Short mmCIF file of C-alpha atoms in Angstrom, two decimals:
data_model
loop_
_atom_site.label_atom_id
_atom_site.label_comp_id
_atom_site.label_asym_id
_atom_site.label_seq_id
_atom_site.Cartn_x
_atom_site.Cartn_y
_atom_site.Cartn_z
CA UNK L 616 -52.55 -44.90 112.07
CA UNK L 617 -54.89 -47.28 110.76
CA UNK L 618 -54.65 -51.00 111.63
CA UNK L 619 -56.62 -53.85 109.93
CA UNK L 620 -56.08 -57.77 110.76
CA UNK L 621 -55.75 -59.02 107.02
CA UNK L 622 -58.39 -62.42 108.12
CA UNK L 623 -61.15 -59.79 108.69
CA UNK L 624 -60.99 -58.20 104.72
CA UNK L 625 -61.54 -59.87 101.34
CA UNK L 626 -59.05 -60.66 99.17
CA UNK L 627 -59.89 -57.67 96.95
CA UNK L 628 -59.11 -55.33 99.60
CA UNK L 629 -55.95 -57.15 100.94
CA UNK L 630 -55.01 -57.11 96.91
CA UNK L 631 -55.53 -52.73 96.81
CA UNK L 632 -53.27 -52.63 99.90
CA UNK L 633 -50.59 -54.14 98.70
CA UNK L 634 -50.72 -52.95 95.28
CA UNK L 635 -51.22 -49.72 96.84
CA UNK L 636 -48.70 -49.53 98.64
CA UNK L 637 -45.69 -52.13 97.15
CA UNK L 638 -45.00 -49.22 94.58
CA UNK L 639 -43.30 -49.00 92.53
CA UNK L 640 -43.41 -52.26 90.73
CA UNK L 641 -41.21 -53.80 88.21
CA UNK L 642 -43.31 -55.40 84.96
CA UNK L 643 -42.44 -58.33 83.63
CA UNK L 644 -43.27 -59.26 80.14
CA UNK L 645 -43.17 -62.82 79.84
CA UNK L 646 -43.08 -65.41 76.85
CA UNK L 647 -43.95 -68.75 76.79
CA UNK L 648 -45.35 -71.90 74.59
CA UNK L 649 -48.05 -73.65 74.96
CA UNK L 650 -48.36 -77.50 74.11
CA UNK L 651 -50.04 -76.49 70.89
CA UNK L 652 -46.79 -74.39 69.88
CA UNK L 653 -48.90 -70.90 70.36
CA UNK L 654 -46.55 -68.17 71.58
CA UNK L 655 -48.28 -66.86 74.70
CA UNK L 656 -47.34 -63.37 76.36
CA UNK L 657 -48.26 -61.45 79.56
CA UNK L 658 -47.23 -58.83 81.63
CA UNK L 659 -46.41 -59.42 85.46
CA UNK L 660 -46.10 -57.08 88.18
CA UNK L 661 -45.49 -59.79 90.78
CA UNK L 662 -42.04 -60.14 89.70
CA UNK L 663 -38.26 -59.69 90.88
CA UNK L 664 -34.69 -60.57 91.50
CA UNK L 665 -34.02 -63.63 93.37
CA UNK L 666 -30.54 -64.32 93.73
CA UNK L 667 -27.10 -63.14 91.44
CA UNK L 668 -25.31 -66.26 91.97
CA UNK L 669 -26.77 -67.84 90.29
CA UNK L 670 -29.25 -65.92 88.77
CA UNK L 671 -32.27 -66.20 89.48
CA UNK L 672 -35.64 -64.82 89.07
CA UNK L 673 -39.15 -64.61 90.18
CA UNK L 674 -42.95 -64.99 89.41
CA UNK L 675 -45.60 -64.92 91.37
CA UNK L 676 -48.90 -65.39 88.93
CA UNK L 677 -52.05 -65.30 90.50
CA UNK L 678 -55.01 -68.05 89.39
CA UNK L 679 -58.24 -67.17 89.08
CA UNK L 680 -61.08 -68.95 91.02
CA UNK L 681 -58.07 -71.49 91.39
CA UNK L 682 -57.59 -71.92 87.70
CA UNK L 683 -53.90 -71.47 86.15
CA UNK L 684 -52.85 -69.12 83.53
CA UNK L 685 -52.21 -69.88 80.32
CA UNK L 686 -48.10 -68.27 81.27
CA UNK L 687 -48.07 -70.73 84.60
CA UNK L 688 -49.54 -73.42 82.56
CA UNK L 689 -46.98 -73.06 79.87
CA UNK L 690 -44.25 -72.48 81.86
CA UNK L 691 -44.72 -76.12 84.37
CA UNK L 692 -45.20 -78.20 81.19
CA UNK L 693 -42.31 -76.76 79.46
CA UNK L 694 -40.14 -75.45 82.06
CA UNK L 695 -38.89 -72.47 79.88
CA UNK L 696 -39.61 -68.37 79.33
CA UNK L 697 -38.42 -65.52 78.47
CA UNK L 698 -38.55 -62.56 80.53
CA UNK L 699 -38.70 -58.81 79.08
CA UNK L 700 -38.22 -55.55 80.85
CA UNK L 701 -41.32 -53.29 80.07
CA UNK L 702 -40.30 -49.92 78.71
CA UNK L 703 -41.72 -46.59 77.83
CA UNK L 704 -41.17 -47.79 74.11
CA UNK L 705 -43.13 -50.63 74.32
CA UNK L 706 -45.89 -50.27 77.16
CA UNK L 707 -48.31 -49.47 74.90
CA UNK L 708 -48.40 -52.54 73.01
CA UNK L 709 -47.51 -55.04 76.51
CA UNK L 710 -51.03 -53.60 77.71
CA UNK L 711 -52.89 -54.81 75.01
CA UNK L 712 -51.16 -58.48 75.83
CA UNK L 713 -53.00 -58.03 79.32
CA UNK L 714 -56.43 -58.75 77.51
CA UNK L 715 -58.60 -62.14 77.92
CA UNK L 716 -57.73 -64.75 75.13
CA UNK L 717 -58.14 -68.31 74.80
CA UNK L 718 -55.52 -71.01 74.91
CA UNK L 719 -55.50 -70.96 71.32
CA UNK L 720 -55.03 -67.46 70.75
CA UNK L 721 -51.55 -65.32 70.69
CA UNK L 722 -51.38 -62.01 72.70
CA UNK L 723 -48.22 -61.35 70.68
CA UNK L 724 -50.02 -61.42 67.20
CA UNK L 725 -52.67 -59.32 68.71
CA UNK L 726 -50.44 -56.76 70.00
CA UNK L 727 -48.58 -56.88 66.72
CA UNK L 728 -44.97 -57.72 68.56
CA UNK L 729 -42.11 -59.30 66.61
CA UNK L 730 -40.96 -62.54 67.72
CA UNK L 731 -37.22 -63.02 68.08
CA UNK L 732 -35.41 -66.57 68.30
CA UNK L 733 -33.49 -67.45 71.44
CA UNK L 734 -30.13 -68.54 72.11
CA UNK L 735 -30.50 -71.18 74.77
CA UNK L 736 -34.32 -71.98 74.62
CA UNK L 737 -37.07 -73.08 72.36
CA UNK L 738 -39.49 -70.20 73.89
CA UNK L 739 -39.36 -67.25 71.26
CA UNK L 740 -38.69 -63.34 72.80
CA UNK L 741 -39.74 -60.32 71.50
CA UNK L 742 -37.69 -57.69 69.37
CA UNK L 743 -39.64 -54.60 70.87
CA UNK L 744 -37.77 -55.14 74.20
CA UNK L 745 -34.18 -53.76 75.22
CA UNK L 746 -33.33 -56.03 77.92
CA UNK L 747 -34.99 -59.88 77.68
CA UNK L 748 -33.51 -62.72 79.69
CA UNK L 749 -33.87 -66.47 78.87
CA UNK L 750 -34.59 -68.81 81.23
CA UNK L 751 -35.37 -72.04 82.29
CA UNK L 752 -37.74 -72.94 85.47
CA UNK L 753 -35.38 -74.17 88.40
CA UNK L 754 -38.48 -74.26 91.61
CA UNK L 755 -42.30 -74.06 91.16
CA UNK L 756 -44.72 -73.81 94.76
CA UNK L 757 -48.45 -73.78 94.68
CA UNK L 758 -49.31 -70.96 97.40
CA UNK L 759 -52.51 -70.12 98.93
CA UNK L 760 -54.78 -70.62 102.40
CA UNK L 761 -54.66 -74.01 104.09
CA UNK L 762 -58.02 -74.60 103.95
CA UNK L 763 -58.78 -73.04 99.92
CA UNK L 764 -57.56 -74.22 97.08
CA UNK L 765 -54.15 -72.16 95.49
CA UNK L 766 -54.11 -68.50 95.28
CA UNK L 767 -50.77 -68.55 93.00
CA UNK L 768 -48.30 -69.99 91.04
CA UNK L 769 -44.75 -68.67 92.69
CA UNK L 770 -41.85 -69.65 90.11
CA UNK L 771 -38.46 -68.92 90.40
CA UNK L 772 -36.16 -69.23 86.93
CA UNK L 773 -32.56 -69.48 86.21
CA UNK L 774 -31.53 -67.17 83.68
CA UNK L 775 -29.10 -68.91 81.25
CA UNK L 776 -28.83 -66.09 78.61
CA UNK L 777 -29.16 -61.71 78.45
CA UNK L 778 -29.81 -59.79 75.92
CA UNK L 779 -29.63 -56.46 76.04
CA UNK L 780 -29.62 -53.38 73.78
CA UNK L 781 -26.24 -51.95 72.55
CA UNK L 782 -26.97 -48.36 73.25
CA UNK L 783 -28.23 -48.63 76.80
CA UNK L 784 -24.68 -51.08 77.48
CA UNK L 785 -22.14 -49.37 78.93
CA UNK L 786 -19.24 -51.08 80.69
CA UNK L 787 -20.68 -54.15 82.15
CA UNK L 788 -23.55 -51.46 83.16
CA UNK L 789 -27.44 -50.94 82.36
CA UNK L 790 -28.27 -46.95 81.94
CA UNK L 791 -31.12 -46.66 83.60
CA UNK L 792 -32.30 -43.83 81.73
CA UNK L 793 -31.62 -45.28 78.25
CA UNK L 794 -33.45 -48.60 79.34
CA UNK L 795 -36.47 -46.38 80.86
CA UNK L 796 -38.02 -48.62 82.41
CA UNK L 797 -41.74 -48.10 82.98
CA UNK L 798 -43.03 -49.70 87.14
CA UNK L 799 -46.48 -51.09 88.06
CA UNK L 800 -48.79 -48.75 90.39
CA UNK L 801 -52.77 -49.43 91.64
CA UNK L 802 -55.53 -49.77 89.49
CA UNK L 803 -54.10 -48.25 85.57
CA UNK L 804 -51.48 -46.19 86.78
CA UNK L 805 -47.95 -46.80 85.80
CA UNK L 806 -44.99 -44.77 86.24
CA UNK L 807 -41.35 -43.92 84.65
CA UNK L 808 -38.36 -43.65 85.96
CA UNK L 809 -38.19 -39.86 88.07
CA UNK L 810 -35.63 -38.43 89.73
CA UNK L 811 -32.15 -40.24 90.27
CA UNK L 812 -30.33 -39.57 93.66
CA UNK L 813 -27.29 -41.48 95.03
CA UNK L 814 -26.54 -42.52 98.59
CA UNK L 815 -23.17 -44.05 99.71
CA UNK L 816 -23.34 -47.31 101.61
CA UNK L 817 -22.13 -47.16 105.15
CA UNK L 818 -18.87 -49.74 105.71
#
């Protein structure tokens, strides 16, 4: 087995490692406004549960050179998103949101989604997605080396209203299948959901 000290590579390669092997992924697609009132959207890979009670969930967007993203940006000044599961549905239109715009521009016009009005928050959703949470920014932490200036934005929100589809609810449940959910791998690979086995707990 192969072992490297992470302080001796770049952070390109320590980035294919753990893409590599962190797989599979969940993918965020997250809304948010800017000052301006332009409805900004971007997927996320960096993203998971944090806690059920209450619930809570996280981001982790990277900066580039040290400069925010327009999602981290509009999230800190208006402490409210809205967080969509990425499906086999609607993949194909998220990955055009991935592209380079300015401030000013909307990746949800230019992927041709359908904004959808919230419940508890001023930050619109999307109508292409089964399962979109709102929620509203409860910690924000600037991570990165000591001595460099921050790698990331890590943000963890409170989600103060679901939404899900009818046909994939099923007794308090999520079907897994019906929601196919579509996970982050290296480089462009994605994947869907496979095989489903179940394993009993120990007590």
């Amino acid at each position: 087995m192969r072992s490297i000290d992470p302080k001796t590579i770049s952070e390109r390669e320590n980035y294919k490692f753990l893409i590599g092997s962190i797989i599979p992924r969940p993918i965020a697609f997250v809304t948010s406004l800017s000052e301006e009132g332009v409805l900004n959207g971007a997927p996320f890979s960096y993203f998971n549960i944090v806690s059920s009670n209450p619930p809570m969930v996280s981001l982790s967007i990277q900066r580039s050179n040290g400069n925010q993203k327009d999602t981290a940006r509009n999230i800190l000044n208006k402490k409210e998103f809205v967080i969509h599961i990425v499906d086999e549905h609607n993949v194909e239109q998220i990955n055009h949101t991935a592209a380079t715009l300015s401030p000013s521009e909307s990746e949800v016009e230019l992927a041709k989604l359908t904004p959808i009005e919230s419940s508890k928050i001023s930050v619109p959703g999307i109508k292409e997605a089964k399962v979109r949470l709102e929620c509203m920014l409860e910690h924000a932490l600037e991570l990165g080396d000591t001595n460099a200036q921050a790698g990331c934005d890590f943000l963890i929100g409170r989600v103060v209203q679901y939404h899900i589809e009818e046909e994939i609810y099923e007794e308090g449940r999520i079907d897994p299948r019906g929601l196919g959910a579509v996970s982050r791998l290296a480089g462009n690979d994605y994947a869907k959901i496979g095989e489903i086995f179940t394993k009993e707990r120990p007590k």
